[in-house]
Amino acid sequence: MHKVIYDTDPGVDDAMALLFLHRHPQIDLLGVTTVFGNAAVETTTRNALFLKREWNILCPVAKGASVTLDPSRQERPWPTFVHGHNGLGDIDLPQAVDLPTDPRPAYQFIIDTVRANPGEVRLVAVGRMTNLALALKQDPEIAGLVKDVVIMGGSFYVPGNVTPVAEANIHGDPEAADVVMTAAWKVVVIGLDVTAITTMSRSYLGDMAKAGGKDVQLLNELSQSYIDFYKHAVDDGMMVHDSCASAYIVAPELFTSIEGAVRVVCGGIADGQTVVKPAGKHFPPGDWDNLPSQIVCTSIQSEKVVDLIRDTILGGAGH
């Protein structure tokens, strides 16, 4: 069993990834931690609690960071044109969900859970890396106790999606991302190089909803405006960014990767750019030296990943 903490900012594609993690028989979901990003943290936390209630997810939800690691960073407007004003495609949602959050802030929940399960916890982080960076700052030793960190973020050999070089999760808190990438734990970076070519069509999701009952119908409903948003890039479908990170947990063989030290540009016109120094390539001394070698995914078997998402979500209803 893979013990997973899911760090997320739901978010439409976050919701699909959550249902995958909840339903996969080899995944033990220990907790959900929320972060600001696709909406304010109050909204993303409400959304996580709503999905927990609707999908009968038993693990705790811990509310996380509401501002960037460097508080002097200017917050940009929420991407309401992508995920809707309420973060879940503007479906009807209650103002509040009558479920408690864990009393601890997300970074403390991460620290405590990792320390209670040394060497076993896999952090799946699909929003800004703020909670992970705060956990490392508070308790640096957890880097040696986490099994690995699988993040959805960054872009390496393809353009970004919020600037020509930056992907949204990293661009939203570059300082936090650089802390996470350079820490002494194993990071697997699943960025736009693989997620932007992994798409699910409206009809494919619709067929899933017909076969999957009310839980998958809810997923289908909250995804519709997100699919509309992607019409500039995808032929009547959506990129399943966050589900790629979830799929990696159980099927890493569907991904091809390189290894090397990763840094994140903080400031300037390349703010939020992720840059890997591939292992074995030699450069003069520089800012990538003496840092942990991380795993950067560069290609993916997209159809197999999308089918795995479908099979897990439809097959795991009794999980």
Coordinates of C-alpha atoms in Angstrom, one line a residue:
M1 CA 0.0 0.0 0.0
H2 CA 1.1 3.5 -0.8
K3 CA 0.5 5.9 2.1
V4 CA -0.3 9.3 0.5
I5 CA -0.9 12.8 1.7
Y6 CA -2.6 14.8 -1.0
D7 CA -1.7 18.5 -1.0
T8 CA -4.1 20.3 -3.2
D9 CA -6.1 23.5 -4.2
P10 CA -9.4 22.1 -5.6
G11 CA -9.7 23.0 -8.4
V12 CA -11.3 20.9 -11.1
D13 CA -8.4 18.6 -12.1
D14 CA -7.6 18.3 -8.4
A15 CA -11.0 16.8 -7.9
M16 CA -10.4 14.0 -10.4
A17 CA -7.0 13.3 -8.9
L18 CA -8.6 13.1 -5.4
L19 CA -11.2 10.6 -6.6
F20 CA -8.4 8.5 -8.1
L21 CA -6.4 8.5 -4.9
H22 CA -9.5 7.7 -2.9
R23 CA -10.5 4.7 -5.1
H24 CA -7.2 3.1 -6.0
P25 CA -7.0 -0.2 -4.1
Q26 CA -3.2 0.2 -3.5
I27 CA -3.5 3.8 -2.1
D28 CA -4.0 4.5 1.6
L29 CA -5.0 8.2 1.7
L30 CA -3.8 9.5 5.0
G31 CA -4.9 13.1 4.6
V32 CA -5.7 16.0 2.4
T33 CA -4.0 19.3 2.9
T34 CA -5.2 22.4 1.2
V35 CA -3.4 25.5 -0.2
F36 CA -4.4 28.7 -1.9
G37 CA -4.0 28.7 -5.7
N38 CA -7.0 28.0 -7.9
A39 CA -8.9 30.0 -5.3
A40 CA -8.4 31.4 -1.8
V41 CA -7.6 28.8 0.8
E42 CA -11.0 29.2 2.5
T43 CA -12.5 28.2 -0.9
T44 CA -10.2 25.4 -1.6
T45 CA -10.7 24.0 1.9
R46 CA -14.5 24.2 1.6
N47 CA -14.2 22.4 -1.8
A48 CA -12.0 19.7 -0.2
L49 CA -14.6 19.2 2.6
F50 CA -17.4 19.2 0.0
L51 CA -15.7 16.4 -2.0
K52 CA -14.9 14.5 1.2
R53 CA -18.6 14.6 2.1
E54 CA -19.9 13.8 -1.4
W55 CA -17.5 11.0 -2.0
N56 CA -17.4 9.6 1.5
I57 CA -13.7 10.1 2.0
L58 CA -12.8 9.3 5.5
C59 CA -9.3 10.9 5.9
P60 CA -8.8 14.3 7.6
V61 CA -8.6 17.6 5.7
A62 CA -6.1 20.1 7.1
K63 CA -6.3 23.8 6.0
G64 CA -3.0 25.2 4.8
A65 CA -1.2 28.3 3.6
S66 CA -3.1 31.4 2.4
V67 CA -0.1 33.4 1.3
T68 CA 3.2 32.8 -0.4
L69 CA 6.4 31.8 1.5
D70 CA 7.7 35.3 0.9
P71 CA 4.8 37.4 2.1
S72 CA 6.0 40.4 0.2
R73 CA 5.1 38.8 -3.1
Q74 CA 2.2 40.4 -4.9
E75 CA -0.8 38.1 -5.1
R76 CA -2.4 37.9 -8.6
P77 CA -6.1 37.5 -9.2
W78 CA -7.5 34.0 -8.8
P79 CA -7.8 32.1 -12.1
T80 CA -11.6 32.2 -12.1
F81 CA -11.7 31.9 -15.9
V82 CA -10.2 28.4 -15.5
H83 CA -11.7 26.9 -12.4
G84 CA -14.7 29.2 -11.9
H85 CA -15.4 31.6 -9.1
N86 CA -16.0 28.8 -6.6
G87 CA -13.0 26.7 -7.8
L88 CA -15.2 23.8 -8.9
G89 CA -16.5 24.9 -12.2
D90 CA -19.3 27.1 -10.7
I91 CA -21.5 24.2 -9.9
D92 CA -24.0 24.7 -7.0
L93 CA -22.0 24.5 -3.8
P94 CA -23.0 25.2 -0.2
Q95 CA -21.4 28.3 1.4
A96 CA -20.0 26.1 4.1
V97 CA -19.7 22.3 4.6
D98 CA -20.6 21.0 8.0
L99 CA -17.5 18.9 8.5
P100 CA -14.5 19.8 10.7
T101 CA -11.0 20.4 9.5
D102 CA -8.1 18.9 11.3
P103 CA -7.1 21.3 14.2
R104 CA -3.5 21.5 12.9
P105 CA -2.3 23.7 10.1
A106 CA -1.4 21.7 7.0
Y107 CA 2.4 21.9 7.5
Q108 CA 2.0 20.5 11.0
F109 CA -0.3 17.8 9.8
I110 CA 2.4 16.8 7.2
I111 CA 5.2 16.8 9.8
D112 CA 3.2 14.8 12.4
T113 CA 2.0 12.2 9.8
V114 CA 5.4 11.8 8.3
R115 CA 6.9 11.3 11.7
A116 CA 4.2 8.7 12.6
N117 CA 5.0 6.8 9.4
P118 CA 8.8 7.2 8.9
G119 CA 10.0 6.2 5.4
E120 CA 6.5 5.5 4.2
V121 CA 4.6 8.7 3.3
R122 CA 4.4 9.9 -0.3
L123 CA 3.5 13.5 -0.7
V124 CA 1.4 14.2 -3.8
A125 CA 1.5 18.0 -4.2
V126 CA -0.6 19.4 -7.1
G127 CA -0.9 23.1 -6.0
R128 CA 1.6 25.7 -4.9
M129 CA 4.4 24.2 -2.8
T130 CA 3.9 26.5 0.2
N131 CA 2.7 23.9 2.7
L132 CA 5.7 21.6 1.9
A133 CA 8.2 24.5 2.2
L134 CA 6.7 25.5 5.5
A135 CA 6.9 21.9 6.8
L136 CA 10.6 21.8 5.8
K137 CA 11.3 25.1 7.4
Q138 CA 9.6 24.0 10.6
D139 CA 11.2 20.5 10.7
P140 CA 14.0 20.0 8.2
E141 CA 14.5 16.4 9.4
I142 CA 11.3 15.3 7.7
A143 CA 13.2 15.4 4.3
G144 CA 14.9 12.2 5.4
L145 CA 11.6 10.6 6.6
V146 CA 9.4 11.1 3.5
K147 CA 9.4 8.3 1.0
D148 CA 9.1 10.7 -1.9
V149 CA 7.4 13.9 -3.2
V150 CA 5.5 13.7 -6.4
I151 CA 4.5 17.1 -7.7
M152 CA 2.5 18.4 -10.5
G153 CA 4.3 21.5 -11.6
G154 CA 6.9 23.1 -13.8
S155 CA 7.8 22.9 -17.4
F156 CA 11.3 22.0 -18.8
Y157 CA 11.4 21.5 -22.5
V158 CA 8.0 23.0 -23.4
P159 CA 6.5 26.5 -22.8
G160 CA 4.8 27.4 -19.5
N161 CA 1.1 28.1 -19.2
V162 CA 1.1 31.4 -17.3
T163 CA 4.2 32.9 -18.9
P164 CA 6.3 31.6 -21.8
V165 CA 8.5 29.8 -19.2
A166 CA 6.5 29.3 -16.0
E167 CA 3.8 26.8 -15.0
A168 CA 1.0 28.0 -12.7
N169 CA 1.7 26.0 -9.5
I170 CA 5.4 27.0 -9.5
H171 CA 4.8 30.6 -10.7
G172 CA 2.3 31.0 -7.8
D173 CA 5.1 30.6 -5.2
P174 CA 8.6 30.2 -6.7
E175 CA 10.4 30.6 -3.4
A176 CA 8.5 27.7 -1.9
A177 CA 9.1 25.5 -5.0
D178 CA 12.8 26.2 -4.9
V179 CA 12.9 25.1 -1.3
V180 CA 11.1 21.9 -2.2
M181 CA 13.2 21.1 -5.2
T182 CA 16.6 21.6 -3.4
A183 CA 15.7 19.7 -0.2
A184 CA 17.3 16.4 0.6
W185 CA 14.3 14.3 -0.3
K186 CA 13.4 12.6 -3.6
V187 CA 11.2 14.7 -5.8
V188 CA 9.5 13.5 -8.9
V189 CA 8.5 16.5 -11.1
I190 CA 5.5 15.9 -13.3
G191 CA 5.2 19.1 -15.4
L192 CA 3.6 20.4 -18.5
D193 CA 6.1 18.3 -20.6
V194 CA 3.8 15.3 -19.8
T195 CA 0.5 16.7 -18.5
A196 CA -0.2 19.0 -21.5
I197 CA -0.3 16.0 -23.8
T198 CA -2.5 13.9 -21.5
T199 CA -6.1 14.9 -22.2
M200 CA -9.5 13.4 -21.6
S201 CA -12.3 14.2 -24.0
R202 CA -15.7 15.4 -22.9
S203 CA -17.3 12.3 -24.4
Y204 CA -14.8 10.0 -22.6
L205 CA -15.6 11.6 -19.3
G206 CA -19.3 11.5 -20.1
D207 CA -19.2 7.8 -20.7
M208 CA -17.4 7.4 -17.4
A209 CA -20.2 9.4 -15.7
K210 CA -22.9 7.1 -17.3
A211 CA -21.1 4.0 -16.0
G212 CA -20.0 5.4 -12.6
G213 CA -23.1 6.6 -10.8
K214 CA -23.6 9.9 -8.9
D215 CA -20.0 10.3 -7.7
V216 CA -18.6 10.3 -11.3
Q217 CA -21.6 12.4 -12.5
L218 CA -20.5 15.0 -10.0
L219 CA -17.0 14.9 -11.4
N220 CA -18.4 15.2 -14.9
E221 CA -20.6 18.2 -13.9
L222 CA -17.9 20.2 -12.2
S223 CA -15.5 19.6 -15.2
Q224 CA -17.7 21.0 -17.9
S225 CA -16.6 24.7 -17.8
Y226 CA -13.0 23.6 -17.4
I227 CA -13.4 21.7 -20.7
D228 CA -14.9 24.8 -22.2
F229 CA -11.8 26.8 -21.0
Y230 CA -9.5 24.3 -22.8
K231 CA -11.1 24.8 -26.2
H232 CA -8.1 26.9 -27.3
A233 CA -5.7 23.9 -26.7
V234 CA -7.7 20.7 -26.7
D235 CA -10.3 19.4 -29.1
D236 CA -13.3 19.2 -26.7
G237 CA -11.5 17.9 -23.7
M238 CA -9.2 18.8 -20.8
M239 CA -5.7 18.3 -19.7
V240 CA -5.7 16.0 -16.6
H241 CA -2.7 17.6 -15.0
D242 CA -3.1 16.6 -11.4
S243 CA -4.3 13.0 -12.1
C244 CA -1.0 12.4 -13.9
A245 CA 0.8 12.9 -10.5
S246 CA -1.7 10.5 -8.9
A247 CA -1.2 7.9 -11.6
Y248 CA 2.6 8.1 -11.1
I249 CA 2.2 6.7 -7.6
V250 CA 0.9 3.4 -8.9
A251 CA 2.3 3.3 -12.5
P252 CA 5.7 5.0 -12.7
E253 CA 6.5 2.7 -15.7
L254 CA 4.1 4.8 -17.8
F255 CA 6.5 7.8 -17.5
T256 CA 10.0 8.4 -18.9
S257 CA 12.3 10.7 -17.0
I258 CA 15.7 12.2 -16.6
E259 CA 17.6 13.0 -13.4
G260 CA 19.4 16.1 -12.2
A261 CA 19.4 19.0 -9.8
V262 CA 16.4 21.4 -10.3
R263 CA 16.3 25.1 -9.4
V264 CA 13.4 27.5 -9.7
V265 CA 13.9 31.1 -10.9
C266 CA 12.7 33.6 -8.3
G267 CA 12.1 37.1 -9.7
G268 CA 12.7 38.8 -13.1
I269 CA 11.1 38.0 -16.4
A270 CA 11.6 34.2 -15.9
D271 CA 10.0 34.2 -12.5
G272 CA 8.8 30.6 -11.7
Q273 CA 10.8 28.9 -14.4
T274 CA 12.0 25.4 -13.5
V275 CA 15.5 24.5 -14.8
V276 CA 17.1 21.0 -14.6
K277 CA 20.8 20.4 -14.8
P278 CA 20.8 16.9 -16.4
A279 CA 23.0 14.5 -14.5
G280 CA 26.2 13.9 -16.5
K281 CA 26.2 17.3 -18.3
H282 CA 29.1 19.4 -17.3
F283 CA 29.0 23.1 -16.7
P284 CA 31.3 25.6 -14.9
P285 CA 30.6 25.9 -11.2
G286 CA 27.1 27.3 -10.6
D287 CA 23.8 27.3 -8.7
W288 CA 22.9 23.6 -9.4
D289 CA 26.1 22.2 -7.7
N290 CA 26.0 19.9 -4.7
L291 CA 22.2 19.7 -4.7
P292 CA 20.1 16.5 -4.7
S293 CA 19.4 14.9 -8.0
Q294 CA 15.6 14.9 -8.7
I295 CA 13.5 13.0 -11.2
V296 CA 12.0 15.1 -14.1
C297 CA 9.4 13.4 -16.2
T298 CA 9.9 14.1 -19.9
S299 CA 7.4 11.8 -21.7
I300 CA 4.3 9.8 -20.9
Q301 CA 2.1 7.0 -22.3
S302 CA -0.9 9.3 -22.3
E303 CA -3.6 6.9 -23.4
K304 CA -2.6 4.3 -20.8
V305 CA -2.6 6.9 -18.1
V306 CA -6.1 8.2 -19.1
D307 CA -7.4 4.6 -19.2
L308 CA -5.8 3.9 -15.8
I309 CA -7.6 7.0 -14.4
R310 CA -10.9 5.7 -15.8
D311 CA -10.4 2.2 -14.7
T312 CA -9.5 3.3 -11.2
I313 CA -12.4 5.7 -10.8
L314 CA -14.9 3.2 -12.1
G315 CA -13.4 0.1 -10.5
G316 CA -12.9 1.5 -7.0
A317 CA -16.4 2.4 -6.0
G318 CA -16.4 -0.1 -3.2
H319 CA -13.0 0.9 -1.9

